[in-house]
CSV table of N, CA and C in Angstrom, one decimal:
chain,number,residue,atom,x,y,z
A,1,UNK,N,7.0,-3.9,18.6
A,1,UNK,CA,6.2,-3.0,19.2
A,1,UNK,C,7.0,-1.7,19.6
A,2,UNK,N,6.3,-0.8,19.2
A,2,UNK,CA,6.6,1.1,19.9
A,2,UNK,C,6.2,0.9,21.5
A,3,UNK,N,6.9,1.6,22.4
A,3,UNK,CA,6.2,1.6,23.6
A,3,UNK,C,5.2,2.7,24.0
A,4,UNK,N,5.4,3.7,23.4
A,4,UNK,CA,4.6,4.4,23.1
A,4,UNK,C,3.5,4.6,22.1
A,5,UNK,N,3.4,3.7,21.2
A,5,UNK,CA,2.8,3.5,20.0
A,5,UNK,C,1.2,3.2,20.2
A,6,UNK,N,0.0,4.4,20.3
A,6,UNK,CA,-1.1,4.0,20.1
A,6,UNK,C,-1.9,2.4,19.7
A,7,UNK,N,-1.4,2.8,18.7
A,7,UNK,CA,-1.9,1.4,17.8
A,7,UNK,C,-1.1,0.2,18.1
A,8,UNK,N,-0.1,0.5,18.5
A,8,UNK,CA,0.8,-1.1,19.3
A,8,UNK,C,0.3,-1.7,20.2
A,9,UNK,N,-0.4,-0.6,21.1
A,9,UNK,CA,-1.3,-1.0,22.4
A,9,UNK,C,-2.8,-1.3,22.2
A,10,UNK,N,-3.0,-1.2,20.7
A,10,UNK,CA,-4.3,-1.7,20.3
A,10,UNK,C,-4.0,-3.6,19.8
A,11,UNK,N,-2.9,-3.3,18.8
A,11,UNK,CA,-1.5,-5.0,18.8
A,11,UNK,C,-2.3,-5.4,19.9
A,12,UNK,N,-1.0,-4.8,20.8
A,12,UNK,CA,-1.2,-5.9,22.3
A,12,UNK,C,-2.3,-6.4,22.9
A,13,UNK,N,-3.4,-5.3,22.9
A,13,UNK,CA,-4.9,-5.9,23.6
A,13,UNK,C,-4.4,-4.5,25.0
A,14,UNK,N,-3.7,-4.0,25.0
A,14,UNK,CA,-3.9,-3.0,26.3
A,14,UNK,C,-4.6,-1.7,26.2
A,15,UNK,N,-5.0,-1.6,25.1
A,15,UNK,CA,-5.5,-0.2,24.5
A,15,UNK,C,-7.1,-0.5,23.8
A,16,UNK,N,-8.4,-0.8,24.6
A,16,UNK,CA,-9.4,-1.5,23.5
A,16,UNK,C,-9.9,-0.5,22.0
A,17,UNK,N,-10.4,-1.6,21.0
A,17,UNK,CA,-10.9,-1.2,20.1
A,17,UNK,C,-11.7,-2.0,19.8
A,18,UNK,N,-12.4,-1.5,18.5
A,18,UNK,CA,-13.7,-2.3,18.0
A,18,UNK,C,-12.7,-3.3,16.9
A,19,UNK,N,-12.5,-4.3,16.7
A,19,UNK,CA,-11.9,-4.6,15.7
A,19,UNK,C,-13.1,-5.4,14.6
A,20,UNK,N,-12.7,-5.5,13.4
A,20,UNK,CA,-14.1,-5.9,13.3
A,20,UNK,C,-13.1,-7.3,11.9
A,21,UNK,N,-11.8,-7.0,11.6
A,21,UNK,CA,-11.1,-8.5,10.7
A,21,UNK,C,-9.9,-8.2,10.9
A,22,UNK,N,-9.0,-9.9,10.9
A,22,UNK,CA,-7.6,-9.5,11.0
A,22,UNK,C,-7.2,-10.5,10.1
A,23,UNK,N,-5.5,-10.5,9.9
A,23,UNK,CA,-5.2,-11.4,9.1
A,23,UNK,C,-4.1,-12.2,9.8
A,24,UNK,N,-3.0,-12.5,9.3
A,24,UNK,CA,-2.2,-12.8,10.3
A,24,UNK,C,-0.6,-11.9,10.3
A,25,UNK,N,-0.9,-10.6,9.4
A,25,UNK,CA,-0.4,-9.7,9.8
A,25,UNK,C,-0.5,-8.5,9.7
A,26,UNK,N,-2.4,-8.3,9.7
A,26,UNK,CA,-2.4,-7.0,9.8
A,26,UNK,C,-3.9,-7.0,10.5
A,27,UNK,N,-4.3,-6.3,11.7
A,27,UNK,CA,-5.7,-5.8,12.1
A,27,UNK,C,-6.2,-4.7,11.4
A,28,UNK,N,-7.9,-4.8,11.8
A,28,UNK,CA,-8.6,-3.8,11.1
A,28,UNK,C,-9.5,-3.1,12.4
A,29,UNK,N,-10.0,-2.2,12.6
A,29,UNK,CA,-11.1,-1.9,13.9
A,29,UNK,C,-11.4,-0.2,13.1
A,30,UNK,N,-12.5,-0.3,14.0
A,30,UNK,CA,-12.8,1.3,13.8
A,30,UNK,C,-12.6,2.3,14.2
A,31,UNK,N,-12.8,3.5,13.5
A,31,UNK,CA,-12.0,4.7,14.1
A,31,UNK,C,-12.8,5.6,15.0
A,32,UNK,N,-12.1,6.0,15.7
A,32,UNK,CA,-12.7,6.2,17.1
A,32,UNK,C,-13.0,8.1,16.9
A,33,UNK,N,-12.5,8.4,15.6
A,33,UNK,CA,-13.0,9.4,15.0
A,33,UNK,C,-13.3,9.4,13.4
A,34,UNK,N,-14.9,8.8,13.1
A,34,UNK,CA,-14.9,9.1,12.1
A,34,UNK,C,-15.0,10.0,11.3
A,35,UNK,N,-14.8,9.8,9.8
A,35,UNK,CA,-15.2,11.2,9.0
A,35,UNK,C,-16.2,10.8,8.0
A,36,UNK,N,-16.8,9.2,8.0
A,36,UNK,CA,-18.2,9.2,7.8
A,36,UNK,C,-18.3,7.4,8.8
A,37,UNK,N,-19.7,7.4,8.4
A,37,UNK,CA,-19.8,5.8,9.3
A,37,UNK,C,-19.5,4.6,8.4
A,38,UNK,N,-18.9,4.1,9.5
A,38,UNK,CA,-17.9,2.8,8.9
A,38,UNK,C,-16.4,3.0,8.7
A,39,UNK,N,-16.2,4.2,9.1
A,39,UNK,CA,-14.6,4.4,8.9
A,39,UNK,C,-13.9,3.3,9.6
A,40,UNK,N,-13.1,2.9,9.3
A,40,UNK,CA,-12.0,1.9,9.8
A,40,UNK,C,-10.7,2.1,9.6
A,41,UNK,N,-9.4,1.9,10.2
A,41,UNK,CA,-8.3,1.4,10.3
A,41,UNK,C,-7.2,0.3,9.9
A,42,UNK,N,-6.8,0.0,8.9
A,42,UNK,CA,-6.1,-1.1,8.7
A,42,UNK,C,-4.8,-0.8,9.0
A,43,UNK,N,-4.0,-1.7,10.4
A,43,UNK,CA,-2.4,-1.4,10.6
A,43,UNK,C,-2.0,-2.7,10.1
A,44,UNK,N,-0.8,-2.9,10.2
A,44,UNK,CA,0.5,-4.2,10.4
A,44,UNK,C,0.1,-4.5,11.5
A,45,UNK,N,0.2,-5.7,12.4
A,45,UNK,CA,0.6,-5.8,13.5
A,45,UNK,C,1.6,-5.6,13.8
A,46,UNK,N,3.3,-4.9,13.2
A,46,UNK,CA,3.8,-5.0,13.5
A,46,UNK,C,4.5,-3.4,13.6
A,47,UNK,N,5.1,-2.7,14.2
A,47,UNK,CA,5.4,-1.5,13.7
A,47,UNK,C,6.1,-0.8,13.2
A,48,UNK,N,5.8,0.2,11.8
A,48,UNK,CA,6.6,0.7,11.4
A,48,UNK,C,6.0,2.1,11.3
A,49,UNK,N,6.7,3.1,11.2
A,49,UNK,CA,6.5,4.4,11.5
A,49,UNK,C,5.5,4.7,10.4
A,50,UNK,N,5.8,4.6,8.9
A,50,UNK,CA,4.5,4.9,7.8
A,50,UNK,C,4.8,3.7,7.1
A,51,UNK,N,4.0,3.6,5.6
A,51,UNK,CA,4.5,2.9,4.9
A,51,UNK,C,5.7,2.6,4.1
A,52,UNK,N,6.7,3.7,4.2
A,52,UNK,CA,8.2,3.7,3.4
A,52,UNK,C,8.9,2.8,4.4
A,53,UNK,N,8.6,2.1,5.8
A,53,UNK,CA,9.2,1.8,6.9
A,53,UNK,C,8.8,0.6,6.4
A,54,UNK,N,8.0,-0.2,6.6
A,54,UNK,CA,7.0,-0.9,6.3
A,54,UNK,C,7.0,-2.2,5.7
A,55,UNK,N,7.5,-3.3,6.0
A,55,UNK,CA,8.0,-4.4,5.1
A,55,UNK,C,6.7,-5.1,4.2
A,56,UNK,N,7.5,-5.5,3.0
A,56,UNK,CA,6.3,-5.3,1.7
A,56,UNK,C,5.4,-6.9,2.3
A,57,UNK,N,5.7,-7.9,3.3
A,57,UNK,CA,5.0,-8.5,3.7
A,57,UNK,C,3.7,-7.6,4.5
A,58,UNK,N,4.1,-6.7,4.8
A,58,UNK,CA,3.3,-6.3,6.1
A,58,UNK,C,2.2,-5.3,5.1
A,59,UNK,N,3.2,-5.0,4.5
A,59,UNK,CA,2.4,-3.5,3.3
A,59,UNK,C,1.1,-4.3,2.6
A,60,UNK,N,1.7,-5.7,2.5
A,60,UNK,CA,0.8,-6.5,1.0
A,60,UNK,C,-1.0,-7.3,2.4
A,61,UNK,N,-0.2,-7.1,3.1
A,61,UNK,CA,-0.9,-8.0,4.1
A,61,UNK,C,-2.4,-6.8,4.3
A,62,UNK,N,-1.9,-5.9,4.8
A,62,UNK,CA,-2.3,-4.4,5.2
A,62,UNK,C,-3.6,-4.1,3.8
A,63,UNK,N,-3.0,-4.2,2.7
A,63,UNK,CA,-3.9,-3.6,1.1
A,63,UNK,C,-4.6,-4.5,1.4
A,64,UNK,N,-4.1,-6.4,1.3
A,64,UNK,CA,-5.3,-7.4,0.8
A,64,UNK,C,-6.4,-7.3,2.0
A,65,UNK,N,-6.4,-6.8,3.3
A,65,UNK,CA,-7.5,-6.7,4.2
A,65,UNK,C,-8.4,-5.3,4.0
A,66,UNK,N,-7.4,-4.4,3.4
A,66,UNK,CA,-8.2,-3.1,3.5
A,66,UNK,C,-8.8,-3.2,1.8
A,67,UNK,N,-8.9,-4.1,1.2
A,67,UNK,CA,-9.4,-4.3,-0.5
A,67,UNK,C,-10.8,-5.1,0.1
A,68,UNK,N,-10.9,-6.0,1.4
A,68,UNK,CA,-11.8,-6.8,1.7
A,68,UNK,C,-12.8,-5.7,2.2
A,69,UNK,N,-11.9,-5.2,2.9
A,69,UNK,CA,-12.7,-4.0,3.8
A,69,UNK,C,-13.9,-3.3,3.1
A,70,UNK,N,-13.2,-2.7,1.9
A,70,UNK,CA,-14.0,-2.0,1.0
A,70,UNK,C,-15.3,-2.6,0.3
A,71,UNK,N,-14.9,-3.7,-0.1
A,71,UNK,CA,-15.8,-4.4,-0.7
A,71,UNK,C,-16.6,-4.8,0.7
A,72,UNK,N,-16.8,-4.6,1.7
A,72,UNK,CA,-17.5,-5.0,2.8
A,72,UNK,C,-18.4,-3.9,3.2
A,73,UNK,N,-17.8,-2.7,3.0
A,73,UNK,CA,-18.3,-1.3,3.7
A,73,UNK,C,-19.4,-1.1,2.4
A,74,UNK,N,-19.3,-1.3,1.4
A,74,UNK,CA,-20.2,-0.6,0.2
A,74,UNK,C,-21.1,-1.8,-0.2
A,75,UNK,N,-21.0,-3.5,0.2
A,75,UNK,CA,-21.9,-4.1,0.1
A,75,UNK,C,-23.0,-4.3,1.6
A,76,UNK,N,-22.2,-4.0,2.6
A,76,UNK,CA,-23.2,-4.4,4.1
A,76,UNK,C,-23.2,-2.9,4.5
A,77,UNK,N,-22.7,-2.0,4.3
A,77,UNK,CA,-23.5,-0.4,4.8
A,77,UNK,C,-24.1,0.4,3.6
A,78,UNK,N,-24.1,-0.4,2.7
A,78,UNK,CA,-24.8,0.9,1.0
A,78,UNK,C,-24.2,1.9,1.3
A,79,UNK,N,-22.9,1.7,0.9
A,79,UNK,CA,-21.5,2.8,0.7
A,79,UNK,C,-22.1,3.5,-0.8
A,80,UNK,N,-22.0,4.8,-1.1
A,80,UNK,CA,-21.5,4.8,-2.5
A,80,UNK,C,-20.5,4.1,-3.3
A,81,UNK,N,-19.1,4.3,-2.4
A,81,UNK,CA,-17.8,4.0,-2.9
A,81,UNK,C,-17.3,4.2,-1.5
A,82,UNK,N,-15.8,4.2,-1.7
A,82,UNK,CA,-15.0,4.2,-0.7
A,82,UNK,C,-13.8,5.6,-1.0
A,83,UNK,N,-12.9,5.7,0.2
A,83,UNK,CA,-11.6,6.2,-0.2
A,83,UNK,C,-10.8,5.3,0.5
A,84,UNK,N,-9.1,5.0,0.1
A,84,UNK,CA,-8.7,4.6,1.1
A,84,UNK,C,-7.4,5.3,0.9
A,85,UNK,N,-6.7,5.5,1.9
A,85,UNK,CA,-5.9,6.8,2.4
A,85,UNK,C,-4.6,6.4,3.2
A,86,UNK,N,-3.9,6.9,2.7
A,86,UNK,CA,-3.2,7.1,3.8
A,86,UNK,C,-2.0,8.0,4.0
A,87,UNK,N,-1.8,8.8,5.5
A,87,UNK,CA,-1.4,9.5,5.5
A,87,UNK,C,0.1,9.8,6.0
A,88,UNK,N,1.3,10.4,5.2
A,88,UNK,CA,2.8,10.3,5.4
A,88,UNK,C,3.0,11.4,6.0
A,89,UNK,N,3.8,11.8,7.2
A,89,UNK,CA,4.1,12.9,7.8
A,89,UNK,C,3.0,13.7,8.2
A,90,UNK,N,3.2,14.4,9.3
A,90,UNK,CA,2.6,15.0,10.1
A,90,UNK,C,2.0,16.5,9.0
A,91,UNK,N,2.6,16.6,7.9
A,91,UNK,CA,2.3,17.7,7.2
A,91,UNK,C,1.2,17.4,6.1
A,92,UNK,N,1.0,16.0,6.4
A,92,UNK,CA,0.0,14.8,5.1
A,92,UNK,C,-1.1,14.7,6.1
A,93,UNK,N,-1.2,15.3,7.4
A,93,UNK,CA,-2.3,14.7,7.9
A,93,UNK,C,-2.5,13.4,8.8
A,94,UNK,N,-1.2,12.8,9.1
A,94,UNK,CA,-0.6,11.8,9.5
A,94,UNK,C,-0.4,11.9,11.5
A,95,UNK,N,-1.5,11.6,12.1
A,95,UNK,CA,-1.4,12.2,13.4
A,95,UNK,C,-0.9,10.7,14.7
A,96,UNK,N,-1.2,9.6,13.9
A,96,UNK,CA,-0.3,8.4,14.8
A,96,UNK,C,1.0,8.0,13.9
A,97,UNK,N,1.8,7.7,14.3
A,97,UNK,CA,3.1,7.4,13.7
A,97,UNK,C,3.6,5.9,13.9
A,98,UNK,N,2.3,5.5,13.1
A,98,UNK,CA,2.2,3.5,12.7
A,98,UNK,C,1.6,3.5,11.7
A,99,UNK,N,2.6,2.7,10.9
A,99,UNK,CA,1.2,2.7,9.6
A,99,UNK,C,0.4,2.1,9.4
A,100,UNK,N,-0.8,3.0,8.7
A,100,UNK,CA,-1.9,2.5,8.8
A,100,UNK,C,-2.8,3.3,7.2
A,101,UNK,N,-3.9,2.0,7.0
A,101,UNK,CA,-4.4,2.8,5.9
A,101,UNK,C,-6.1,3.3,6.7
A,102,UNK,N,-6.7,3.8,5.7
A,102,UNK,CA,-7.6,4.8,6.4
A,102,UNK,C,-8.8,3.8,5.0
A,103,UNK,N,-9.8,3.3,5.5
A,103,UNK,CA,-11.1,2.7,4.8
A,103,UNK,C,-12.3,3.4,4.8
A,104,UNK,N,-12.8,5.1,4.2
A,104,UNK,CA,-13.7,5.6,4.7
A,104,UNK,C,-14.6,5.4,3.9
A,105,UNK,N,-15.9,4.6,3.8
A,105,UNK,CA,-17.1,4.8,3.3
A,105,UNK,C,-17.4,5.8,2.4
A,106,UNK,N,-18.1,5.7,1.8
A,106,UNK,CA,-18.9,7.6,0.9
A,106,UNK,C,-20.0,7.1,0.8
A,107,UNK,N,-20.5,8.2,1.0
A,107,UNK,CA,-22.1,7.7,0.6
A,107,UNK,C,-22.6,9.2,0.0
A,108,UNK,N,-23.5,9.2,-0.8
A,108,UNK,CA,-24.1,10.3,-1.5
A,108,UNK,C,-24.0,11.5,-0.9
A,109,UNK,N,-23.8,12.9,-1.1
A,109,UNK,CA,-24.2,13.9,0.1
A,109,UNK,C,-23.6,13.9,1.2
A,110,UNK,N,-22.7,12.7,1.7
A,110,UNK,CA,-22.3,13.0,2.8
A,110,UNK,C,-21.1,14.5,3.0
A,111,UNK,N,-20.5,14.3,4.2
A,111,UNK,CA,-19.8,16.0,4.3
A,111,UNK,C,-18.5,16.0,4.2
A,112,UNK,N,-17.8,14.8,3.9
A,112,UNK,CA,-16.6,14.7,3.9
A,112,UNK,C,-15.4,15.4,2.0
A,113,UNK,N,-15.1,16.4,2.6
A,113,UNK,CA,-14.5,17.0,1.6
A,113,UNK,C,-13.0,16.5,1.4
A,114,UNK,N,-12.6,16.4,0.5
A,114,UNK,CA,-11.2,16.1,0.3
A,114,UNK,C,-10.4,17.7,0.4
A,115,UNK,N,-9.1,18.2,0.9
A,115,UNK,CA,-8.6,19.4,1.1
A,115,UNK,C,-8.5,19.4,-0.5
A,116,UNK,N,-8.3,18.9,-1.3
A,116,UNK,CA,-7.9,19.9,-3.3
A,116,UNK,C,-9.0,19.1,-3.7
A,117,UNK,N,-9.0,20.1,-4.7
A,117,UNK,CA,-9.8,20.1,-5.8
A,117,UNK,C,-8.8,20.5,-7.2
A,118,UNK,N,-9.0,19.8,-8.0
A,118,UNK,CA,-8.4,19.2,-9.2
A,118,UNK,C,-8.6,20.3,-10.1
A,119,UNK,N,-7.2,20.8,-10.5
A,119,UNK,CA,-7.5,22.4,-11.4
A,119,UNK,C,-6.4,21.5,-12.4
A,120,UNK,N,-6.8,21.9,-13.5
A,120,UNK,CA,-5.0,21.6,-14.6
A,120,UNK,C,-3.9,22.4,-13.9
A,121,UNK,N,-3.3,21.3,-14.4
A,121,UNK,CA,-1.6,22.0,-13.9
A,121,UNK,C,-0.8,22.7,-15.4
A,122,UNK,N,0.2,23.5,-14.8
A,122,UNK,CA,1.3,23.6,-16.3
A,122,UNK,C,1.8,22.3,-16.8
A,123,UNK,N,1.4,22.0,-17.8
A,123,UNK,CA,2.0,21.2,-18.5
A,123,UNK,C,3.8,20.7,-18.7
A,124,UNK,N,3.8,22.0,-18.5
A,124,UNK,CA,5.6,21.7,-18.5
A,124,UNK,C,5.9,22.0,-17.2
A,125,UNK,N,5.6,22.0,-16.2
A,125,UNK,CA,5.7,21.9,-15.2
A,125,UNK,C,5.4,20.4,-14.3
A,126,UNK,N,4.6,19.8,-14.7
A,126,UNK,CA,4.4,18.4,-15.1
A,126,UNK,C,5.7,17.5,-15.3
A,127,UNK,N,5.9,17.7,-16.4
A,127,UNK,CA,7.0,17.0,-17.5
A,127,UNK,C,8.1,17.1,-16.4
A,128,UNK,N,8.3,18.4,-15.9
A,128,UNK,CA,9.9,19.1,-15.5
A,128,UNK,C,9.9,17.9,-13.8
A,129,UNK,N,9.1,17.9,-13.7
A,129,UNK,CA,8.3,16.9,-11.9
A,129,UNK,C,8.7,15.8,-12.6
A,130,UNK,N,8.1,14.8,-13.5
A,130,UNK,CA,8.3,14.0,-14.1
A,130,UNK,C,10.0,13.0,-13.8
A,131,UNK,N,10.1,14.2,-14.8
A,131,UNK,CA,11.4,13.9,-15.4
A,131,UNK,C,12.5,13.8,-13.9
A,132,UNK,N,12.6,14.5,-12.8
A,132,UNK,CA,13.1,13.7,-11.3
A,132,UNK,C,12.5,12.9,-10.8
A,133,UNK,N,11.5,12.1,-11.2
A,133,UNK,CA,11.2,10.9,-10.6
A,133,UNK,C,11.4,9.6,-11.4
A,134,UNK,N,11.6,9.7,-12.7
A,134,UNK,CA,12.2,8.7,-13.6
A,134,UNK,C,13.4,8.2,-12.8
């Protein structure tokens, strides 16, 4: 546990939430700001700052409840689809510093925009990206 850690004190039970599934190493509850209905939360119970921190027990624990999630939100709220998200550094959009994945619903029409929109890239500019991550 962070002692300052939002979501640690959701862990603990000193901080309430709506929780709505857990596993035995990661909770789920809703977000207390959504960006459509049904948004939810999937942490670790345990903390680590994002997911590079994150032990692959806790990471794997965290996906298999937020893959349930999904399949939960688009069969009992008539989701279109889902996104699931998550956000690294404060420059990603990343505003608690525990990780966590983000389970937002879609539904037709709704208003939730993603910040890009998908243009082609340079091709060799591509390759040249590429080729430092090999």
């Amino acid at each position: 546990m962070s002692e300052n850690c939002l979501f640690c004190g959701i862990v603990a039970g000193d901080i309430p939430s709506t929780q709505v599934a857990e596993n035995e190493r990661a909770i789920a509850f809703m977000d207390i700001n959504p960006a459509t209905a049904g948004h939810l939360l999937v942490i670790p119970r345990t903390h680590s700052t994002d997911l590079r921190e994150a032990s692959a027990e806790d990471l794997t624990a965290a996906t298999l409840l937020a893959q349930s999630l999904v399949s939960r939100v688009i069969e009992r709220l008539d989701a279109a689809g889902a996104n699931l998200l998550s956000c690294i550094g404060a420059d990603a959009w990343q505003s608690v510093f525990h990780t966590h994945l983000h389970v937002i619903p879609r539904y037709q029409d709704d208003p939730l925009q993603l910040p890009w929109h998908p243009t082609p890239g340079d091709f060799d500019e591509i390759k040249a990206t590429a080729a430092k991550l090999v």
